[in-house]
XYZ file of C-alpha atoms in Angstrom:
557
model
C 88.270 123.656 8.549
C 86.187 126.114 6.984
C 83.435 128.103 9.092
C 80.703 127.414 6.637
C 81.926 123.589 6.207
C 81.649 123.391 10.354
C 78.396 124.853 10.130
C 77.380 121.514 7.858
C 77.955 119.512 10.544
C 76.354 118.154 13.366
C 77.231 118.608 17.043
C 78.879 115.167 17.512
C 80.580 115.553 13.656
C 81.974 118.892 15.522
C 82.790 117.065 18.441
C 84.953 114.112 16.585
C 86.616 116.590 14.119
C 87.992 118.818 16.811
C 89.419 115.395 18.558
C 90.927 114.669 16.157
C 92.957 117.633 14.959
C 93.595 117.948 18.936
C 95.255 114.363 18.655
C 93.071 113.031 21.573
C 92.429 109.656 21.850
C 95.778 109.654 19.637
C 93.591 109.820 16.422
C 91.189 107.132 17.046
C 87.611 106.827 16.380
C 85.566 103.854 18.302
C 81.981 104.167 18.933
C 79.755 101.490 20.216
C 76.290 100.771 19.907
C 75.106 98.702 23.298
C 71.555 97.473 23.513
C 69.418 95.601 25.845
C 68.824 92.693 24.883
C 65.309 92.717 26.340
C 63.476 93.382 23.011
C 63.055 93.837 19.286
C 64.931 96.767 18.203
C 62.329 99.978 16.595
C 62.703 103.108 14.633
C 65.020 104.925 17.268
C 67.189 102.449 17.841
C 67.745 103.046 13.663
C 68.704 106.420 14.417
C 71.385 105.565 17.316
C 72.802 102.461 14.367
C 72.835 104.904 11.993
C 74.518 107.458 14.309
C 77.033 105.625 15.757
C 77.955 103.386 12.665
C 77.870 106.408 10.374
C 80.149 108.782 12.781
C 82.806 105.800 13.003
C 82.689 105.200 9.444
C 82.823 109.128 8.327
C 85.930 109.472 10.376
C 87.997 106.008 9.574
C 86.991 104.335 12.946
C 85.264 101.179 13.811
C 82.271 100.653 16.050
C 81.367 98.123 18.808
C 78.254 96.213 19.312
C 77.826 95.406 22.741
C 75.204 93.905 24.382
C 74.279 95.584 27.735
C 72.902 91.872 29.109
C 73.124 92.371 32.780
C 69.211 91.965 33.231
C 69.028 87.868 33.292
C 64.871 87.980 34.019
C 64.181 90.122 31.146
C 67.227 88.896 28.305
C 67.116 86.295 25.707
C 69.065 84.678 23.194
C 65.879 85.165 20.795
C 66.540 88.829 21.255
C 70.459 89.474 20.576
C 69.826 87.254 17.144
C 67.123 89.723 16.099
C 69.280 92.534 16.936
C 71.763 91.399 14.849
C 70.191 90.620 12.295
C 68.824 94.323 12.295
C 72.160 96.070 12.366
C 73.459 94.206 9.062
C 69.730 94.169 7.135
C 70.288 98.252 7.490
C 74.233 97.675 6.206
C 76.543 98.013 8.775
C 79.141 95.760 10.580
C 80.696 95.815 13.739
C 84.057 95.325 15.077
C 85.105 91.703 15.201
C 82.835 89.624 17.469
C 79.873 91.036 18.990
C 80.445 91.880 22.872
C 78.804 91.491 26.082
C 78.405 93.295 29.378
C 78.624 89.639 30.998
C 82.240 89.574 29.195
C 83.321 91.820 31.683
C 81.415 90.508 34.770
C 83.810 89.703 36.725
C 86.386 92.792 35.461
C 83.025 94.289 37.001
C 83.370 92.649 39.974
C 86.436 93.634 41.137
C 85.872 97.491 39.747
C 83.119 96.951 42.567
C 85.839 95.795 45.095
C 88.003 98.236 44.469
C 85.566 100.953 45.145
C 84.632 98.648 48.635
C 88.531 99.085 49.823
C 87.960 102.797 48.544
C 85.707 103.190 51.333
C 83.556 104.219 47.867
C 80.825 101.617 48.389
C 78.936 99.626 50.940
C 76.201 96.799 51.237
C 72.911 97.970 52.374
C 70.677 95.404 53.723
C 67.440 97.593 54.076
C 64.512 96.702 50.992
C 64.242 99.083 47.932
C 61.053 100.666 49.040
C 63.300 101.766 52.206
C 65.773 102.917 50.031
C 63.300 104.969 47.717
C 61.674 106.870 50.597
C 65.193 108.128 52.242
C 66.642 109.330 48.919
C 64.597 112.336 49.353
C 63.434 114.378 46.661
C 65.231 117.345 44.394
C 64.222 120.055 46.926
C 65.356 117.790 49.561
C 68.251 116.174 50.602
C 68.087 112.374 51.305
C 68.836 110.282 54.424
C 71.924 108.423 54.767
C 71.332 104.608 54.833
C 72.047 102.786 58.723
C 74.605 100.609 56.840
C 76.385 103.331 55.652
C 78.961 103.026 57.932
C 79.801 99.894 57.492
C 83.838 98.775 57.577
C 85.878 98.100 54.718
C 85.950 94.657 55.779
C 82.381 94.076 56.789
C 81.381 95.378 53.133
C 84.114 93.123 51.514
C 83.072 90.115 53.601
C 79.498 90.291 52.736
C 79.577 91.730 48.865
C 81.521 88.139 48.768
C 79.029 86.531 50.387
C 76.141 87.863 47.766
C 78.368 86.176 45.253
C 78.487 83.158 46.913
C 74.713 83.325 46.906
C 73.998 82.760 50.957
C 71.607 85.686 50.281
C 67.679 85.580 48.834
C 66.969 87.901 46.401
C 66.904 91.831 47.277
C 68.642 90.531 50.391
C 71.097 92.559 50.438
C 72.632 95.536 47.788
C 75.738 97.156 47.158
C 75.801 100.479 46.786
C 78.150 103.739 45.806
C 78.771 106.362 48.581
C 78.201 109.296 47.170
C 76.289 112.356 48.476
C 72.982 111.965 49.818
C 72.118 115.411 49.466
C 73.431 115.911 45.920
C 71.074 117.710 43.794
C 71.181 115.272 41.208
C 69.375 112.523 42.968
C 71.151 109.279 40.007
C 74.352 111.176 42.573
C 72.800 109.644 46.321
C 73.904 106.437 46.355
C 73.066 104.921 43.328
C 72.909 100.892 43.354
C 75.630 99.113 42.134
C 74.636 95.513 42.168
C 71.376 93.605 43.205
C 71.035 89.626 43.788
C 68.983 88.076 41.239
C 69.184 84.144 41.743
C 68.075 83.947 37.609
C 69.798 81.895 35.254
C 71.874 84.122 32.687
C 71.137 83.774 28.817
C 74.880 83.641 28.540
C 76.402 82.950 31.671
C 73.811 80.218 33.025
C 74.167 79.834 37.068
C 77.542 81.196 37.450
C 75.968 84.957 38.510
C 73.489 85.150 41.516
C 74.820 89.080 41.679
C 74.500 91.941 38.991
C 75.258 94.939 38.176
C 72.893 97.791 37.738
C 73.008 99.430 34.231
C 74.817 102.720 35.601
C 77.408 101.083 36.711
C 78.329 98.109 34.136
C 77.791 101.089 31.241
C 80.402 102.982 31.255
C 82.838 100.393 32.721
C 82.549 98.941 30.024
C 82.961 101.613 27.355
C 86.334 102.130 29.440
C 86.899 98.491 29.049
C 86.647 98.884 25.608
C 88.613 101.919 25.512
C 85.194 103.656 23.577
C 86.332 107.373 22.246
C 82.748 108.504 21.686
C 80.422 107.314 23.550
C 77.003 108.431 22.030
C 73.446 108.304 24.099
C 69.730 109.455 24.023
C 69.130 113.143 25.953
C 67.490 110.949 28.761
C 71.152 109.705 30.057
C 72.504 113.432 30.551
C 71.080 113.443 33.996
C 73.198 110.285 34.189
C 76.476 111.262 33.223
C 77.760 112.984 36.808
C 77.545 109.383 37.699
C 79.148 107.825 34.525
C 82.783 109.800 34.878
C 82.040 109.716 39.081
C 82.965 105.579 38.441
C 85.420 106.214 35.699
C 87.518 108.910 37.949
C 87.228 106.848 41.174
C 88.587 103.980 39.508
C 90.961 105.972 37.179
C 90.467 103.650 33.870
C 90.357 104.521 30.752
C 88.414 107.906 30.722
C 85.652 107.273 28.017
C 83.062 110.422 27.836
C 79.772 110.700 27.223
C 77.600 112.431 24.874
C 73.671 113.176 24.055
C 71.402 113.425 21.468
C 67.895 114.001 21.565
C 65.690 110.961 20.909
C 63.411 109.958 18.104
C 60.237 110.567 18.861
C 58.156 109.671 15.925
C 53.963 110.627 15.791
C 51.441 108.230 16.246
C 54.062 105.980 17.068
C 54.683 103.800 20.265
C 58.284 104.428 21.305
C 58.993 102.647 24.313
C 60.182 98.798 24.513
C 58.223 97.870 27.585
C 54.611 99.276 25.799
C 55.377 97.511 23.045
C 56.487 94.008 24.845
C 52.954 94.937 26.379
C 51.076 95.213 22.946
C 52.721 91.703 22.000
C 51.871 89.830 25.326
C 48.561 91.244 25.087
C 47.888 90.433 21.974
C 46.987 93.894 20.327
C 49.613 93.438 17.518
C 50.661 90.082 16.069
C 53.908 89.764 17.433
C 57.069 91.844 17.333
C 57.104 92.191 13.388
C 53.632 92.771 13.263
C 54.067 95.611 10.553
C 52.027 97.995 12.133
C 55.056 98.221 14.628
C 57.977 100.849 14.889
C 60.148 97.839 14.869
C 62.792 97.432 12.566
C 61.968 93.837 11.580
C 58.538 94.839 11.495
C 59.034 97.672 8.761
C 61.606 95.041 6.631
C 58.180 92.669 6.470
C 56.134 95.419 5.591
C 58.554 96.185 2.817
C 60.364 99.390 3.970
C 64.405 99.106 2.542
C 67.483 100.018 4.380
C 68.301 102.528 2.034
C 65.021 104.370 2.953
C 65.687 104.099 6.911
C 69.024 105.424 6.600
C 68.060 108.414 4.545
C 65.376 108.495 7.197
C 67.638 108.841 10.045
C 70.159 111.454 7.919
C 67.039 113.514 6.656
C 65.953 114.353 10.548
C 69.503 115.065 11.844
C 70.925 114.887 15.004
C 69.936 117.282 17.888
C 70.604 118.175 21.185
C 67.095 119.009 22.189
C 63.628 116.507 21.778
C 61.073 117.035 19.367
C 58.774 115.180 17.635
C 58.792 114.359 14.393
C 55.960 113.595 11.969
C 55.673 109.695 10.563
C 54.812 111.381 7.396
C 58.666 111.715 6.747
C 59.313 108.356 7.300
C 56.602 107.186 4.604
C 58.273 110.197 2.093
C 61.987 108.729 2.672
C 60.376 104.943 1.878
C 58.262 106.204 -1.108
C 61.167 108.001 -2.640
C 63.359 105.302 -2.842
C 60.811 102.534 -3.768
C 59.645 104.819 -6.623
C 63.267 104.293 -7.656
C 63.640 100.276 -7.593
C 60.153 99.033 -7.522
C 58.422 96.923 -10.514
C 55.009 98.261 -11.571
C 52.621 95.568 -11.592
C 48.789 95.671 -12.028
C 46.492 94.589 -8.934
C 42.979 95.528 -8.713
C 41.762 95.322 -5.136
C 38.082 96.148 -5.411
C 37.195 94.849 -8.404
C 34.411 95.050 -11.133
C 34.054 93.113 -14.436
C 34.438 94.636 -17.584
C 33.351 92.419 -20.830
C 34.790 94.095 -23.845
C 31.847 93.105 -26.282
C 33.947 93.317 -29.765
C 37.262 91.749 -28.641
C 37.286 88.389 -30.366
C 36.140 85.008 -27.989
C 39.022 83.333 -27.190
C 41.838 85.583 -28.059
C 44.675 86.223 -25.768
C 47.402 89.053 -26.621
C 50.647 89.263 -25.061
C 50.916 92.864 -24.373
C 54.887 94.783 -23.568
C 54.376 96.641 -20.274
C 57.076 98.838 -18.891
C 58.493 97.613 -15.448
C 59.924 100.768 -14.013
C 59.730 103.963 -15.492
C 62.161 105.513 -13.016
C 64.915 102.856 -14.428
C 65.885 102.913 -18.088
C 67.189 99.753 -18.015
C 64.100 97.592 -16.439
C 62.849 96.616 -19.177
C 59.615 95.147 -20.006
C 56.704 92.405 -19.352
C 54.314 90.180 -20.984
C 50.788 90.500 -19.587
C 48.214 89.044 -20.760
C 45.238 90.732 -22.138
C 41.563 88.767 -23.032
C 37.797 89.916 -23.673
C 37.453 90.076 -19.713
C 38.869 92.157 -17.316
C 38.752 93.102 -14.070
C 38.879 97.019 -13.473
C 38.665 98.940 -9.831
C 35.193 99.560 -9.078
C 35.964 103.219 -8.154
C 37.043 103.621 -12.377
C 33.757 103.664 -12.820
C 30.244 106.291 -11.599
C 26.921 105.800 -12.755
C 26.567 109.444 -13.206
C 30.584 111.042 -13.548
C 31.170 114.253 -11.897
C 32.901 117.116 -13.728
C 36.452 115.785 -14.440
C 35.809 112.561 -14.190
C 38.357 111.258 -16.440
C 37.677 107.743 -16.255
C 35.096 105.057 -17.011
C 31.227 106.507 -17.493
C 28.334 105.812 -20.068
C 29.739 107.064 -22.979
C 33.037 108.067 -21.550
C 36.498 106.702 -23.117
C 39.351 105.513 -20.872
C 42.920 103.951 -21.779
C 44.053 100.383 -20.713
C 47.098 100.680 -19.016
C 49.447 99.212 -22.017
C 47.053 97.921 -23.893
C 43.708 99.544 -25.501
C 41.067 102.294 -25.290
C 37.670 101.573 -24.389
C 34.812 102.815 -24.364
C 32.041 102.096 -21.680
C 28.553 101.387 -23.583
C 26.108 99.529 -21.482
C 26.160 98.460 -17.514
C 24.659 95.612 -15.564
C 23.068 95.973 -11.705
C 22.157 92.907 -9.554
C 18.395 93.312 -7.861
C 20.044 95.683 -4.864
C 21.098 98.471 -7.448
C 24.710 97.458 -7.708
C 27.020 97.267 -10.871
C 28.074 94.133 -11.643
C 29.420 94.109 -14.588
C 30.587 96.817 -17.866
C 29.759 96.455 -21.250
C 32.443 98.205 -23.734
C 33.649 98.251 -26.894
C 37.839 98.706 -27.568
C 39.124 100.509 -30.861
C 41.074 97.832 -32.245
C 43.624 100.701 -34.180
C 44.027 102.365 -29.859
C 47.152 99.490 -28.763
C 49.682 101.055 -27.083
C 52.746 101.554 -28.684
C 51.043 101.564 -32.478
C 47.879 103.712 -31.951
C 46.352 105.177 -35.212
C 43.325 105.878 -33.889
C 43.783 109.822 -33.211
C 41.831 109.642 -30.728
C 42.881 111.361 -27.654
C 41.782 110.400 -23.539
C 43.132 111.909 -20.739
C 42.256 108.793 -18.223
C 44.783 105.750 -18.169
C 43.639 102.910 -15.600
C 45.136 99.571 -14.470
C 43.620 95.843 -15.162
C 44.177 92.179 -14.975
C 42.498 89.864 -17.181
C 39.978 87.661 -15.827
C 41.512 84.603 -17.147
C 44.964 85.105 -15.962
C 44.168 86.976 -12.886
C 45.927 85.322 -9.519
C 44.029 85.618 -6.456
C 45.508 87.252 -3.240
C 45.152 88.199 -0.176
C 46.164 91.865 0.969
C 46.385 93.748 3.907
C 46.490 97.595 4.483
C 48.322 99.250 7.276
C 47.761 102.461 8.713
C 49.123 104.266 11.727
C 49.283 102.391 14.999
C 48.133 104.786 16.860
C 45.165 107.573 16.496
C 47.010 110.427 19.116
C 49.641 112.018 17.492
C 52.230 112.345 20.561
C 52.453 108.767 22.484
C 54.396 110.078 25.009
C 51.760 112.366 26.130
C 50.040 109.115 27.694
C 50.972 106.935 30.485
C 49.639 103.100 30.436
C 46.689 103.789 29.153
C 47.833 104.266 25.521
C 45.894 101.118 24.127
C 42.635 103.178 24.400
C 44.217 105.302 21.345
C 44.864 102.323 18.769
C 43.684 103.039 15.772
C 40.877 100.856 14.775
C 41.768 101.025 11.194
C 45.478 100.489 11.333
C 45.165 97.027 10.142
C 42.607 96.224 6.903
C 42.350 92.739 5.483
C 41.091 92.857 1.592
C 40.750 89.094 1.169
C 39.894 89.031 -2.552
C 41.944 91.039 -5.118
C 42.975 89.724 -8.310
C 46.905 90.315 -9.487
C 48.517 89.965 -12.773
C 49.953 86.457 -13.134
C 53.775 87.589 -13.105
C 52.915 87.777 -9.477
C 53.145 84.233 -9.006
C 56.783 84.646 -8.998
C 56.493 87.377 -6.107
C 59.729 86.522 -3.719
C 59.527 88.018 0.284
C 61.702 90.920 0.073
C 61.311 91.878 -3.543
C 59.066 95.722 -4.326
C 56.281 96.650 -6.193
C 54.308 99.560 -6.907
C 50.419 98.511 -7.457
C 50.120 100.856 -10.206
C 47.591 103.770 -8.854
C 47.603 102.133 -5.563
C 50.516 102.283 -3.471
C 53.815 99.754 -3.166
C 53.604 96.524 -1.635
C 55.915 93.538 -0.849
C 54.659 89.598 -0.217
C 54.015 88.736 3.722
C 56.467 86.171 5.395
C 52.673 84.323 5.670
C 52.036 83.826 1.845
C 52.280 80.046 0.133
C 52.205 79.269 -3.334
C 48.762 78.758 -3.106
C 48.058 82.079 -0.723
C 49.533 85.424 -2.086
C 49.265 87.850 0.830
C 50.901 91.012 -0.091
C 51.207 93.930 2.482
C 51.229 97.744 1.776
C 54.036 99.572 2.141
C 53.160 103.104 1.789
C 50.636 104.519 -0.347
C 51.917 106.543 -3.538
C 50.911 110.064 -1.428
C 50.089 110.781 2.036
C 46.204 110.833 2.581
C 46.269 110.631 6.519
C 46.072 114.600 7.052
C 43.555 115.221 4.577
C 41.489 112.560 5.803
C 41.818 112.970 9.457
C 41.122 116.855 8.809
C 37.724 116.165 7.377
């Protein structure tokens, strides 16, 4: 390979290419991607998907999708659907069936017997806040358990036992002998398996024992004979312990590898905070799109194709950072400015009469669907003597370059006139209700004659045809801009504004065809998709992304 090709790739590309032009693994590629299924997947799991799917894939190889399920308390069926669902909405597919960590449980169980007759591991009878205060700390070694010293048979007699469930819960453990004054303290004695008399979302009653997360990961990467086996920076510290099992057992040797994390701004990162913001209420529910989650950002209309180029734009490192949200919303504008229809919505909206369009008439006027895309072709809309306009088209008194709607100032109709504002209307508290102007019939788009030039063009819906819906504005989550700089307390930093309900704007009536999952860009506004909660009779559209990025300027006033 080239030096300067090399230098294009990234650490685990390196990694792969060098295998295989070695001939380990005897030319294979198998990755695996091997969530909890304790939770709605978010934003970094995308990365580690798009990782491990897109390494396999690059190099001709085929990745796994195992569920790590050996946490019956915390794991439901509800859960490994969503996931699912999640890996092929963002376009990948795994190898054959998806797998399970209770697959292998009892494979498990005898790698855990094996190490027993190894002299390897023990039971330890004593509670886990015993076991916490002799492991020491990194400056000091630990203190070896009393039941350390337990026989061969003793251990094999009672690790049965567990299994046979004559013990309560946190009864009794089993754990690996190790060092107990290693300096890496995952290396003193880790637990292997606790008893958890909890039905399984798999396995029902069978289990009363399971086995810690250490010890049933990278068993079963072996199991699956896993080439690469790819994980965030925080399981480094863990991977003494990984090949410790793998060696002592002397299966298939799968290794391990890091990348750094996704740490995202203003963003809530961690599964347990946000199973806290649902329980609690803050959010509504896990695809409440103000969350990192990836069904959460497919509701509020982010694509695939956007979250991929996401996760390819950032790269893949070997040390943390953090990177800024802002990215995220460029990746998702970029491609909806691509694929989405342009459709006219007016969200705060103030009544125009043009006073010389005829009573009664209705045009059909041609507007453009995409200008991005040659081939979108066109729309009907409907244009009549009323229209609705955004109120902020308009001021009383127009500051310097002010190219829009003011007494005596000209303005073009988005694919349809110019018009000219002559007269206004307030109610008794000083507010403008309603614009008088006049069009110049020769101004239509498409066959103006009038030579008369304006540098404003604004959106509109006609009064008669407009559609009523609901729509809701979403902001960042969160106000700080590192979460992980907080500890529980990170609900007193939600942003009070991340959520903003507009209950009354007025859409073109193509609208009424709106289908969930289908994009559009609210011309001058921002793009939007309809919400999972809108009927025919209750459009409820949610925005996307806004056509720039406003939060820095606005936060830096």
């Amino acid at each position: 390979m080239a030096e300067e090709e090399k230098k294009s790739l990234n650490f685990l590309e390196q990694i792969v290419e060098e295998d295989l032009q070695s001939g380990k693994h005897g030319g294979r590629v198998l990755t695996r991607f091997p969530p909890e299924p304790n939770g709605y997947l978010h934003i970094g799991h995308a990365k580690s998907i798009c990782l491990n799917f897109g390494l396999a894939a690059k190099y001709g190889g085929q990745t796994n999708l195992r569920f790590d399920d050996t946490n019956p308390e915390k794991e439901e069926t509800e859960y490994v659907d969503s996931i699912k669902a999640d890996v092929r909405w963002l376009g990948f597919e795994w190898a054959g069936e998806e797998l399970y960590a209770s697959n292998y449980f009892e494979s498990l169980y005898q790698f855990a017997v094996t190490l027993i007759k190894k002299g390897l591991a023990y039971v330890d009878d004593q509670t886990s806040e015993q076991i916490a205060s002799q492991k020491g700390n990194p400056n000091f070694p630990g203190e070896d358990s009393p039941y350390r010293y337990r026989t061969v048979e003793e251990n094999l007699d009672l690790f049965s036992r567990m299994r046979a469930g004559e013990f309560g819960d946190g009864a009794k453990v089993l754990r690996a002998k190790i060092d107990m004054a290693h300096p890496n303290m995952h290396m003193r004695d880790p637990l292997m398996y606790r008893i958890k008399h909890a039905p399984h979302h798999r396995t029902g009653d069978t289990w009363c024992i399971y086995p810690m997360y250490d010890f049933a990961h990278g068993q079963s990467d072996s199991i699956e004979e896993i080439t690469h086996s790819v994980c965030t920076l925080e399981f480094d510290v863990h991977r003494p312990l990984y090949e410790w099992f793998i060696e002592k057992l002397g299966i298939y040797p799968s290794h391990q590898y890091e990348f750094a994390r996704l740490n995202l701004t203003h963003t809530v990162m961690s599964k347990r905070k946000l199973l806290q913001l649902v329980n609690e209420g803050v959010v509504d529910g896990w695809d409440d799109p103000r969350m990192p989650t990836i069904s959460a950002l497919r509701r509020r209309g982010f694509t695939p194709a956007s979250i991929r180029n996401f996760c390819e734009k950032i790269g893949v490192a070997k040390r943390d950072n953090l990177i800024d949200v802002g990215v995220l919303d460029y990746c998702v504008r970029e491609d909806l400015n691509k694929l989405a229809t342009r459709v006219m919505a007016v969200l705060d909206p103030l009544k125009v009469v043009i006073t010389n369009y005829p009573k009664g008439e209705v045009e059909e006027l041609q507007v453009e669907n995409n200008p991005e895309d040659v081939n979108s072709g066109s729309r009907a809309v409907p244009f009549s003597r009323e229209i609705y306009i955004e109120r902020d088209d308009f001021m009383e008194v127009p500051m310097k370059k002010f190219f829009r709607l003011g007494p005596g100032l000209m303005v073009r109709l988005k694919g349809a006139y110019i018009i000219k504002c002559d007269d206004f209307i307030k109610d008794e508290f000083g507010n403008i209700t309603e614009l008088h102007c006049s069009y110049i019939p020769e101004s239509r788009s498409g066959s103006d004659t009038s030579g008369i030039n304006v540098k404003g063009t604004i959106h509109w819906v006609s009064i008669q045809h407009a559609v009523k819906a609901e729509v809701r504005i979403y902001d960042r989550l969160l106000i700080l801009e590192d979460a992980s700089q907080v500890g529980d307390d990170f609900k007193k930093f939600i942003n009070p504004d991340s959520l903003t309900v507009l209950p009354e704007v007025f859409v073109e009536p193509s609208l009424k065809e709106a289908k969930v999952g289908t994009n559009y860009q609210f011309m001058r506004k921002g793009y939007f998709c309809l919400d999972l909660d809108a009927t025919e009779e209750h459009l409820v559209f949610n925005r996307t992304v806004g056509l720039k990025d406003t939060w820095v300027k606005e936060k830096s006033k």
